[in-house]
XYZ file of C-alpha atoms in Angstrom:
727
model
C -29.488 148.007 8.107
C -31.366 146.729 11.173
C -30.995 145.854 14.860
C -31.129 142.139 15.695
C -33.411 141.353 18.611
C -34.412 137.740 17.837
C -34.269 135.261 20.706
C -31.971 132.274 19.857
C -33.728 128.973 19.100
C -31.356 127.131 21.436
C -29.475 127.879 24.663
C -26.014 129.119 23.821
C -23.016 127.352 25.275
C -21.906 128.972 28.480
C -18.677 130.935 28.503
C -16.038 128.516 29.707
C -13.728 131.346 30.645
C -15.475 131.831 33.971
C -16.499 135.120 35.489
C -18.871 137.746 34.205
C -18.184 139.094 30.729
C -18.260 142.894 30.619
C -20.982 144.529 28.467
C -20.038 144.518 24.802
C -21.415 146.055 21.655
C -20.955 144.030 18.459
C -21.382 145.131 14.839
C -21.829 142.392 12.176
C -21.009 143.521 8.624
C -21.841 140.894 5.968
C -23.648 140.896 2.638
C -25.534 137.701 3.577
C -28.535 138.739 5.681
C -29.337 135.179 6.781
C -25.776 134.692 7.947
C -25.926 137.897 9.977
C -29.049 136.582 11.781
C -27.447 133.229 12.388
C -24.272 134.799 13.809
C -26.316 136.833 16.230
C -28.166 133.725 17.430
C -24.950 131.787 17.876
C -23.240 134.620 19.770
C -26.219 135.859 21.787
C -25.507 136.245 25.514
C -26.532 138.513 28.350
C -24.730 141.895 28.297
C -24.135 141.632 24.526
C -25.959 143.896 22.078
C -25.810 143.562 18.293
C -26.203 145.758 15.257
C -25.728 144.690 11.664
C -25.508 146.009 8.152
C -24.857 144.537 4.706
C -22.279 146.811 3.082
C -19.328 149.196 3.231
C -21.279 152.465 3.228
C -23.658 151.391 5.986
C -20.731 150.131 8.070
C -18.865 153.439 7.795
C -22.077 155.292 8.727
C -22.601 153.183 11.843
C -18.939 153.394 12.866
C -19.014 157.167 12.505
C -21.921 157.336 14.933
C -20.731 154.962 17.679
C -17.855 152.883 19.007
C -18.004 149.077 19.147
C -16.173 146.524 21.192
C -16.102 144.122 18.247
C -16.708 144.335 14.505
C -17.245 140.990 12.676
C -16.358 142.014 9.127
C -16.735 140.000 5.932
C -13.728 140.347 3.643
C -15.871 140.669 0.507
C -18.524 143.392 0.679
C -20.868 144.181 -2.201
C -20.081 147.923 -2.306
C -16.544 148.301 -1.016
C -13.270 146.977 0.305
C -13.259 145.667 3.887
C -9.565 146.610 4.183
C -10.650 150.216 3.696
C -12.744 149.887 6.863
C -9.623 148.780 8.765
C -7.753 151.784 7.369
C -10.649 154.068 8.398
C -10.497 152.736 11.948
C -6.742 153.316 12.148
C -6.996 156.759 10.575
C -9.579 157.812 13.170
C -7.618 156.401 16.097
C -10.222 153.799 16.886
C -9.608 150.771 19.089
C -12.622 148.709 17.960
C -11.556 145.033 17.756
C -12.083 143.344 14.358
C -12.600 139.673 13.396
C -12.341 139.265 9.626
C -14.280 136.445 7.946
C -13.813 135.270 4.407
C -14.686 132.444 2.038
C -12.044 130.879 -0.224
C -9.434 133.464 0.840
C -5.766 132.512 0.465
C -3.460 132.649 3.458
C -1.814 135.875 2.297
C -5.223 137.628 2.491
C -5.605 136.522 6.116
C -2.105 137.743 6.909
C -2.777 141.073 5.196
C -5.910 141.675 7.317
C -4.063 140.783 10.496
C -1.271 143.214 9.581
C -3.865 145.928 8.928
C -5.213 145.592 12.491
C -7.647 142.670 12.598
C -7.428 140.575 15.763
C -8.453 137.271 14.103
C -9.377 135.752 10.709
C -12.065 133.035 10.363
C -12.637 131.094 7.187
C -16.244 130.597 6.055
C -18.129 128.543 6.741
C -16.863 128.576 10.332
C -18.028 126.250 13.050
C -20.206 127.733 15.810
C -17.758 126.653 18.495
C -14.885 128.276 16.611
C -16.895 131.510 16.195
C -17.829 131.630 19.870
C -14.276 130.926 20.983
C -12.813 133.564 18.703
C -15.363 136.188 19.772
C -14.842 135.401 23.474
C -11.054 135.554 23.160
C -11.049 138.766 21.193
C -13.516 140.463 23.565
C -11.485 139.412 26.592
C -8.225 140.657 25.071
C -9.889 143.831 23.909
C -11.383 144.493 27.362
C -8.039 143.804 29.021
C -6.205 146.058 26.563
C -8.757 148.832 26.988
C -8.517 148.551 30.797
C -4.731 148.656 30.642
C -4.819 151.631 28.314
C -7.219 153.489 30.589
C -5.012 152.742 33.585
C -1.994 154.048 31.722
C -3.914 157.179 30.760
C -5.062 157.695 34.317
C -1.553 157.164 35.599
C -0.174 159.597 33.037
C -2.890 162.123 33.908
C -2.157 161.675 37.605
C 1.537 162.179 36.959
C 0.824 165.273 34.884
C -1.429 166.646 37.613
C 1.122 165.883 40.297
C 3.895 167.475 38.268
C 1.659 170.475 37.528
C 0.841 170.888 41.223
C 4.457 170.426 42.175
C 5.658 172.891 39.535
C 3.086 175.515 40.541
C 3.314 174.969 44.305
C 4.473 177.948 46.372
C 6.394 175.429 48.496
C 9.631 173.690 47.593
C 8.659 170.201 46.382
C 11.469 167.745 45.671
C 12.463 164.109 46.032
C 15.707 162.538 47.232
C 17.162 159.167 46.409
C 18.240 156.627 49.008
C 21.582 158.447 49.434
C 19.844 161.768 50.117
C 20.707 163.305 46.739
C 18.261 165.534 44.850
C 16.420 163.485 42.238
C 13.590 165.877 41.284
C 12.704 169.408 42.271
C 10.155 172.005 41.313
C 11.380 175.522 40.404
C 10.835 176.902 43.922
C 13.872 175.210 45.499
C 16.486 176.357 42.959
C 14.902 179.818 42.850
C 15.180 180.112 46.639
C 18.794 178.963 46.522
C 19.670 181.195 43.586
C 20.852 178.303 41.392
C 19.536 176.292 38.454
C 17.894 172.881 38.636
C 20.888 171.340 36.910
C 23.262 172.685 39.567
C 21.460 170.964 42.439
C 20.295 167.844 40.609
C 22.208 164.864 42.044
C 23.730 166.887 44.890
C 23.325 165.739 48.500
C 20.564 167.736 50.138
C 22.725 168.152 53.229
C 25.173 170.157 51.089
C 22.466 172.829 50.791
C 22.231 173.231 54.567
C 24.269 174.840 57.291
C 26.771 172.598 59.054
C 24.674 171.835 62.150
C 21.497 171.213 60.101
C 23.426 169.018 57.631
C 24.703 166.778 60.420
C 21.256 166.518 61.968
C 19.666 165.683 58.583
C 22.274 163.003 57.784
C 21.683 161.385 61.173
C 17.939 161.246 60.547
C 18.522 159.888 57.024
C 20.608 157.002 58.415
C 17.845 156.168 60.859
C 15.270 156.143 58.041
C 17.380 153.745 55.978
C 17.168 151.250 58.817
C 13.494 151.849 59.648
C 11.647 153.842 56.940
C 8.325 153.985 58.758
C 7.686 157.503 59.967
C 7.580 160.949 58.401
C 10.238 163.507 59.136
C 9.404 167.071 60.231
C 12.306 169.376 61.041
C 13.204 173.040 60.745
C 16.396 173.732 58.819
C 18.175 176.642 57.192
C 18.918 176.544 53.464
C 22.028 178.328 52.260
C 21.369 180.382 49.117
C 24.182 180.077 46.569
C 25.400 177.045 48.474
C 29.121 176.846 48.297
C 29.748 180.535 48.969
C 31.151 181.794 52.239
C 28.246 181.548 54.758
C 29.530 184.582 56.675
C 29.478 186.845 53.630
C 26.783 185.191 51.507
C 23.039 185.875 51.483
C 20.962 185.365 54.598
C 19.969 181.710 55.231
C 16.347 180.815 54.498
C 14.541 179.086 57.357
C 12.183 176.353 56.143
C 9.986 173.694 57.663
C 10.877 170.389 55.985
C 8.304 167.604 55.833
C 9.705 164.374 54.377
C 7.846 161.113 53.668
C 9.868 157.930 53.048
C 9.577 156.305 49.595
C 9.611 152.529 50.048
C 9.422 149.385 47.938
C 8.824 145.769 48.867
C 11.543 143.367 47.695
C 11.779 139.716 48.664
C 9.396 140.232 51.575
C 11.245 143.187 53.043
C 10.617 146.943 52.881
C 13.506 148.829 51.285
C 14.136 152.566 51.616
C 14.232 154.200 48.162
C 14.340 157.874 49.101
C 12.294 160.764 50.430
C 9.412 162.833 49.088
C 9.949 166.303 50.544
C 7.965 169.539 50.929
C 9.801 172.547 52.380
C 7.896 175.692 53.325
C 9.652 179.025 53.588
C 9.013 180.348 57.106
C 10.511 183.772 56.428
C 7.179 185.386 55.486
C 5.482 183.650 58.400
C 8.160 184.908 60.771
C 7.851 188.422 59.341
C 4.069 188.231 59.835
C 4.589 187.076 63.427
C 6.994 189.935 64.016
C 4.509 192.389 62.484
C 1.681 191.082 64.655
C 3.946 191.298 67.677
C 4.908 194.872 66.792
C 1.292 195.894 66.229
C 0.303 194.344 69.552
C 2.659 196.627 71.466
C 2.923 199.704 69.229
C 0.671 202.422 67.912
C 0.065 201.763 64.217
C 0.102 205.451 63.242
C 3.169 206.802 65.039
C 4.932 203.450 65.704
C 5.431 204.565 69.295
C 4.842 202.105 72.136
C 1.142 201.800 72.941
C -0.571 201.709 76.336
C 0.204 198.002 76.868
C 3.937 198.326 76.207
C 4.112 201.565 78.203
C 2.573 199.779 81.196
C 5.078 196.899 80.852
C 8.034 199.292 80.754
C 6.637 201.283 83.666
C 6.296 198.111 85.770
C 9.916 197.225 85.010
C 11.086 200.765 85.748
C 9.251 200.773 89.102
C 10.931 197.476 90.076
C 14.369 198.866 89.153
C 13.703 202.167 90.956
C 12.710 200.275 94.112
C 15.978 198.299 94.065
C 18.112 201.368 93.386
C 16.093 203.769 95.584
C 15.655 206.097 92.594
C 12.780 208.251 91.375
C 10.936 208.151 88.093
C 8.286 210.369 86.535
C 5.205 209.699 84.443
C 4.045 212.517 82.179
C 0.662 212.571 80.474
C 0.723 215.006 77.552
C -2.497 216.145 75.883
C -2.209 218.175 72.673
C -4.320 221.328 72.989
C -6.862 222.280 70.310
C -6.166 219.130 68.312
C -9.837 218.896 67.328
C -9.369 222.103 65.342
C -6.840 220.343 63.121
C -9.101 217.387 62.326
C -12.145 219.615 61.826
C -10.370 222.396 59.953
C -7.706 220.595 57.938
C -8.905 216.996 57.790
C -7.859 213.692 59.305
C -4.840 213.308 57.005
C -3.300 216.489 58.411
C -4.263 215.394 61.915
C -2.436 212.096 61.448
C 0.609 213.851 59.977
C 0.668 216.231 62.944
C 0.594 213.357 65.441
C 3.476 211.621 63.638
C 5.578 214.784 63.670
C 4.820 215.384 67.362
C 5.880 211.786 68.085
C 9.178 212.405 66.267
C 9.858 215.615 68.185
C 8.981 214.087 71.555
C 11.242 211.096 70.913
C 14.124 213.435 70.067
C 13.473 215.518 73.200
C 13.931 212.695 75.728
C 16.907 210.538 76.662
C 17.535 207.209 74.949
C 16.489 205.255 78.054
C 13.160 207.079 78.397
C 9.910 206.012 76.755
C 7.458 208.043 74.688
C 4.123 206.288 74.063
C 0.864 207.207 72.408
C -2.115 206.288 74.558
C -4.701 207.156 71.919
C -6.175 210.180 70.176
C -4.071 213.248 70.946
C -2.734 211.907 74.253
C 0.846 210.823 74.840
C 2.625 209.338 77.850
C 6.305 209.778 78.729
C 8.331 207.715 81.204
C 11.423 209.437 82.639
C 13.621 206.928 84.497
C 16.509 207.417 86.938
C 15.712 211.026 87.816
C 16.789 212.876 90.926
C 13.376 214.356 91.750
C 10.694 216.805 90.684
C 13.146 219.383 89.290
C 14.482 216.912 86.752
C 10.927 215.837 85.888
C 9.956 219.474 85.371
C 12.992 219.969 83.154
C 11.942 216.965 81.065
C 8.406 218.324 80.755
C 9.691 221.705 79.602
C 11.839 219.963 76.990
C 8.693 218.354 75.615
C 6.867 221.682 75.594
C 9.834 223.349 73.867
C 9.763 220.660 71.185
C 6.424 222.084 70.099
C 7.615 225.690 69.785
C 8.378 225.539 66.079
C 5.162 225.662 63.991
C 4.087 222.517 62.162
C 3.580 222.575 58.390
C 0.079 221.484 57.428
C -1.712 221.650 54.100
C -3.514 224.803 55.202
C -0.316 226.505 56.358
C 1.795 226.633 59.537
C 0.069 225.551 62.753
C 1.321 226.146 66.273
C 0.738 223.513 68.911
C 0.741 223.675 72.689
C 0.314 220.910 75.239
C -1.134 220.347 78.692
C 1.235 218.188 80.776
C 0.470 216.397 84.020
C 3.297 214.883 86.094
C 3.376 212.213 88.791
C 6.530 211.133 90.661
C 7.440 207.696 92.008
C 7.303 206.908 94.873
C 5.497 209.939 96.286
C 2.491 209.895 93.930
C 2.070 206.122 93.685
C 3.909 202.859 93.487
C 1.938 201.089 90.749
C 1.595 201.827 87.017
C -2.140 202.419 87.453
C -1.735 204.997 90.232
C 1.107 206.894 88.568
C -0.688 207.040 85.227
C -4.007 208.050 86.770
C -2.452 210.757 88.938
C -0.522 212.204 85.995
C -3.772 212.224 84.015
C -5.575 214.036 86.846
C -2.808 216.658 86.928
C -3.074 217.074 83.149
C -6.826 217.667 83.424
C -6.161 220.330 86.053
C -3.988 222.105 83.463
C -6.825 221.846 80.939
C -9.314 223.359 83.375
C -6.909 226.179 84.184
C -6.652 227.237 80.538
C -4.347 224.655 78.914
C -0.737 225.145 77.703
C 1.104 224.404 80.925
C 2.329 221.743 83.305
C 1.381 220.665 86.790
C 2.511 218.103 89.304
C -0.075 215.892 90.892
C -1.394 217.107 94.245
C -3.646 215.136 96.614
C -6.431 217.732 96.349
C -6.633 217.033 92.599
C -7.647 213.512 93.473
C -10.635 214.664 95.485
C -11.694 216.989 92.667
C -11.283 214.137 90.189
C -13.328 211.780 92.327
C -16.019 214.443 92.627
C -16.071 214.796 88.846
C -16.404 211.026 88.377
C -19.201 210.941 90.962
C -20.943 213.780 89.109
C -20.689 211.844 85.837
C -22.113 208.694 87.409
C -24.980 210.592 89.065
C -25.713 212.419 85.810
C -26.032 209.137 83.928
C -28.758 208.085 86.369
C -30.542 211.439 86.619
C -32.916 210.910 83.688
C -34.001 207.469 84.814
C -34.566 208.725 88.375
C -36.573 211.755 87.149
C -34.230 214.236 88.845
C -34.441 216.935 86.176
C -36.878 219.819 86.510
C -37.871 222.799 84.378
C -38.226 226.232 85.961
C -40.015 228.983 84.046
C -39.186 232.709 83.989
C -41.954 234.995 82.678
C -41.309 237.338 79.728
C -43.323 240.561 80.158
C -44.670 242.919 77.488
C -44.766 246.420 79.030
C -47.127 247.744 76.358
C -49.616 244.896 76.851
C -48.910 244.695 80.615
C -49.065 240.888 80.569
C -46.947 237.761 80.334
C -46.351 236.915 76.662
C -43.816 234.117 77.109
C -41.989 231.755 79.435
C -38.332 230.781 79.217
C -37.810 227.167 80.282
C -34.672 226.780 82.426
C -33.289 223.337 83.257
C -32.273 222.396 86.797
C -31.003 219.148 88.326
C -32.468 218.145 91.662
C -29.479 216.256 93.001
C -30.392 214.076 96.015
C -27.294 215.235 97.942
C -26.168 218.540 96.412
C -29.619 220.033 95.923
C -30.567 222.162 92.897
C -27.642 222.204 90.407
C -27.353 224.921 87.756
C -26.943 223.719 84.124
C -23.639 225.625 83.864
C -22.238 222.926 86.152
C -23.567 219.780 84.512
C -24.264 220.622 80.838
C -20.525 220.678 79.878
C -20.169 217.296 81.587
C -23.237 215.974 79.740
C -21.754 217.151 76.438
C -18.426 215.477 77.216
C -19.907 212.078 78.152
C -22.502 212.039 75.364
C -25.703 212.554 77.396
C -26.634 215.981 76.059
C -28.822 214.549 73.274
C -31.021 212.610 75.710
C -31.281 215.620 78.045
C -32.256 217.951 75.185
C -34.998 215.566 74.065
C -36.317 215.515 77.629
C -36.305 219.329 77.817
C -38.111 219.802 74.482
C -40.738 217.193 75.318
C -41.463 218.453 78.861
C -41.516 222.110 77.801
C -43.994 221.386 75.002
C -46.109 219.276 77.358
C -46.301 222.140 79.878
C -47.115 224.652 77.155
C -49.973 222.398 76.031
C -51.300 222.275 79.618
C -51.247 226.071 79.842
C -52.999 226.303 76.497
C -55.714 223.950 77.728
C -56.066 226.160 80.826
C -56.816 229.175 78.625
C -53.355 230.706 78.174
C -53.203 230.118 74.423
C -51.094 233.194 73.526
C -48.093 232.304 75.703
C -44.879 231.362 73.887
C -42.293 228.935 75.223
C -38.597 229.817 74.896
C -35.938 227.069 75.070
C -32.144 227.151 75.164
C -30.541 224.531 72.929
C -26.992 223.259 73.349
C -24.425 223.539 70.588
C -24.607 219.765 70.174
C -28.323 219.965 69.341
C -27.913 222.057 66.199
C -25.136 219.722 65.088
C -27.661 216.880 64.891
C -29.234 216.047 61.552
C -32.589 215.190 63.167
C -33.078 218.338 65.272
C -35.731 219.710 62.902
C -37.738 216.490 62.936
C -37.354 216.202 66.710
C -38.810 219.679 67.321
C -41.638 219.407 64.790
C -42.608 215.904 65.949
C -42.891 217.189 69.512
C -45.079 220.094 68.403
C -47.356 217.691 66.537
C -47.445 215.347 69.519
C -48.982 218.081 71.725
C -50.945 219.836 68.903
C -49.029 223.093 69.371
C -48.662 225.840 66.781
C -44.994 226.205 65.749
C -45.211 229.955 66.411
C -45.672 229.168 70.137
C -42.122 227.787 70.377
C -38.953 229.876 70.314
C -35.485 228.285 70.284
C -32.499 230.251 71.566
C -29.007 229.800 70.111
C -25.771 231.614 70.968
C -23.682 233.679 68.592
C -20.863 231.132 68.708
C -23.289 228.371 67.679
C -24.487 230.491 64.780
C -20.930 231.116 63.584
C -19.728 227.475 63.692
C -20.635 225.260 60.726
C -22.613 228.186 59.381
C -24.018 226.361 56.384
C -25.266 223.376 58.431
C -26.729 225.567 61.187
C -28.281 227.965 58.680
C -30.003 225.106 56.847
C -31.564 223.738 60.032
C -32.577 227.192 61.264
C -34.140 227.951 57.895
C -36.144 224.713 58.031
C -37.424 225.557 61.513
C -38.297 229.125 60.550
C -40.128 227.936 57.440
C -42.172 225.664 59.717
C -43.047 228.698 61.891
C -40.717 228.103 64.863
C -39.109 231.252 66.285
C -35.297 231.552 66.502
C -33.608 233.932 68.956
C -29.941 234.902 69.232
C -29.176 234.651 72.947
C -26.667 236.995 74.658
C -26.374 239.086 71.506
C -23.310 241.326 71.468
C -21.171 239.192 73.786
C -19.701 236.880 71.136
C -18.521 237.401 67.584
C -20.935 240.290 66.914
C -20.513 239.818 63.164
C -23.567 241.380 61.562
C -23.131 239.383 58.349
C -24.610 236.270 59.889
C -27.843 238.150 60.688
C -28.369 238.357 56.932
C -27.571 234.654 56.441
C -29.551 233.232 59.373
C -33.341 233.708 59.342
C -33.561 234.644 63.041
C -36.481 236.768 64.272
C -35.461 237.719 67.840
C -32.393 239.283 69.494
C -31.915 238.923 73.243
C -29.966 241.669 75.055
C -27.569 240.116 77.551
C -27.910 240.929 81.255
C -24.375 242.409 81.326
C -25.503 245.276 79.120
C -28.815 245.684 80.976
C -26.925 245.899 84.294
C -25.181 249.083 83.114
C -28.474 250.901 82.505
C -28.746 253.147 85.557
C -30.476 256.444 86.077
C -30.201 258.783 83.145
C -27.160 257.015 81.711
C -27.836 255.122 78.502
C -25.573 252.210 77.539
C -24.535 252.861 73.926
C -24.232 249.109 73.265
C -27.900 248.581 74.151
C -28.838 251.498 71.921
C -26.766 249.983 69.107
C -28.392 246.563 69.544
C -31.816 248.197 69.488
C -30.887 249.995 66.284
C -29.645 246.744 64.710
C -32.877 244.952 65.629
C -34.942 247.802 64.208
C -32.848 247.835 61.035
C -33.217 244.078 60.473
C -36.875 244.029 61.518
C -36.186 241.793 64.547
C -37.964 241.679 67.902
C -36.004 242.493 71.071
C -36.091 240.764 74.452
C -33.984 241.989 77.363
C -32.674 239.665 80.075
C -31.630 240.393 83.671
C -33.948 243.327 84.424
C -33.611 243.935 88.171
C -34.708 247.576 88.604
C -37.638 249.573 87.275
C -35.345 252.220 85.785
C -33.701 249.523 83.635
C -37.110 248.522 82.303
C -38.011 252.151 81.572
C -34.730 252.753 79.703
C -35.227 249.601 77.672
C -38.753 250.629 76.759
C -37.471 254.019 75.680
C -34.922 252.337 73.405
C -37.643 250.295 71.701
C -37.427 247.054 73.725
C -40.933 246.126 74.873
C -40.466 242.518 76.075
C -38.169 241.774 79.020
C -37.520 239.335 81.835
C -35.625 239.365 85.089
C -35.867 239.267 88.875
C -37.675 242.610 88.915
C -40.663 240.822 87.417
C -40.115 237.253 88.646
C -37.282 234.794 89.234
C -37.315 231.337 87.577
C -40.417 229.656 89.005
C -41.602 226.128 89.541
C -44.603 225.036 87.497
C -47.241 225.842 90.117
C -45.884 229.361 90.770
C -45.463 230.054 87.031
C -49.063 228.947 86.408
C -50.283 231.294 89.152
C -48.285 234.176 87.603
C -50.068 233.644 84.285
C -53.333 234.509 85.992
C -52.031 237.716 87.566
C -51.115 241.156 86.218
C -47.312 241.589 86.133
C -45.459 244.237 88.056
C -45.182 247.595 86.220
C -42.074 249.820 86.474
C -44.239 252.895 86.074
C -46.133 252.265 89.307
C -43.117 252.552 91.598
């Protein structure tokens, strides 16, 4: 067995068939080695490669390893039957072409080989021209047959793929004949119609449509028969269970039908043979559009109208009221204490509460009125065609009454109240913006007055509201304009007769309103989210001033700071304080942070953890205004505080020989827990003497010094404080 690579000793005759012969691989199987070489030389051409072998076994081995375009096979092989090779090729589904050669073979042998699959039979010795012609013819036929077979396979594969795609398509894929009857359909069309394929096969497609759509489709079909050049895109309604009464049958299915003409050329003209159709069910798309439209104008939780739809309805109601000379009312309803529900019961209960409130409010108003949710725990109500304020007030009380029954939450029954603000058209405004804003201002007036009530808008509310907005805007700029200032009130030790501490007190130097007390602006800062920035400023500036006093020789002075409730709710409060101490190289024991009883009681675990971290670092913690809040002694065991501050209200009652029992009790508590005492609001020497007698050595107040600016506080540190015993 060998590969023939000899160059022929003469130029082979060119292929008279014309064109370029495709590459071909030829196997020569013959027991005569010299003949094999000669055949190769005679048949050699570009794009032809040859292999050869001398017997049956070698031929089978080569055929098992590769496919050949042509096998030139001798009938008589030394080790086997050449017909067995033909049988092997058939058994293995091979399409290798075979030319059988044989010497002294009768005609019946030639016929037998041709019947077994050989393409030609040549008698030996064969002429070179005859061999070339036979090989060329067989290769051409074989190439043509192989190309045709591949085309058929590709066509079949394409048809299978198309049918697979059509069968699996979510759309209705079908074809119609020239008369518009169903010729083929995928399962989607009969499934949509509620029938079998057999029931609609051959039926006119127009019979599956409503009357108007059927007429329109037939008209378009007639036009396509005359000029089948353009695609058809129409929207039609299919009738499920076609043939049933349309008025009592299932709902029609709206589809978008895209149809492409099927054409054929005959005698130089283009004939219309039918339509290839794809119909897409628009029902889901329409439902999605409706859902998007609903979500655009409705609150997703309560399904009430949202702010946008409420404004649209209010605009329409104003236009109608102007034509009819009627009144209407806008109510803004804010649910009181709603934050307690989310914080105490969880968001799921909060959402359930809002949904139930929405249901009750909707039942409490007339069918022509509108209840909307503006966001959070705020609702808006539009009362149309009312006679005046009395009817608006009656509507507001109906809403309030709807909340009387307790709501069932996972933690038990929960009672809800509401703050309601009312504005009346036309007196309080003639645009949706004015009416809504004025009702909101009235609602906020209810909130400020203690909640759970209703109020009509009054012009003076507007001025208060504008002042509040101006305060918010000025407060946002105060830090950047350096308008904040710290005042310092000395804390005096009577036994040491010196200043042992300074309490830093924040003030706002407003350019118009002068010095503003924190009681005025801190709640606003907390509401608009500025309290964190202000607290950082206070801690940094207080520590910076303490460092300056230390550098001036006052190293034993402590700094006391009031922190807002928001500050101890922050995860980074411990790092913020300790970083500031490190920044100015201050000992933690020089800083004392004051918290209120209410702060200590809320989120006790979170607050306790942060207080414990600060105390472990050496920072002092004082309970400010002790005795005015919860006064639950249990938290003194849980929180590692080290100072109690006696509120000025208790100190004020210390007069003459009368001893306030509350102060005595607080002093006893501090002594029992091993805590230091500081008294606030000392204004008379007798108060200081009584406090000293009760065991309180450190105190502050106007008797000793008011809150001082930095220069005055620094001067006080160098002087001996006033003594109550010298008066």
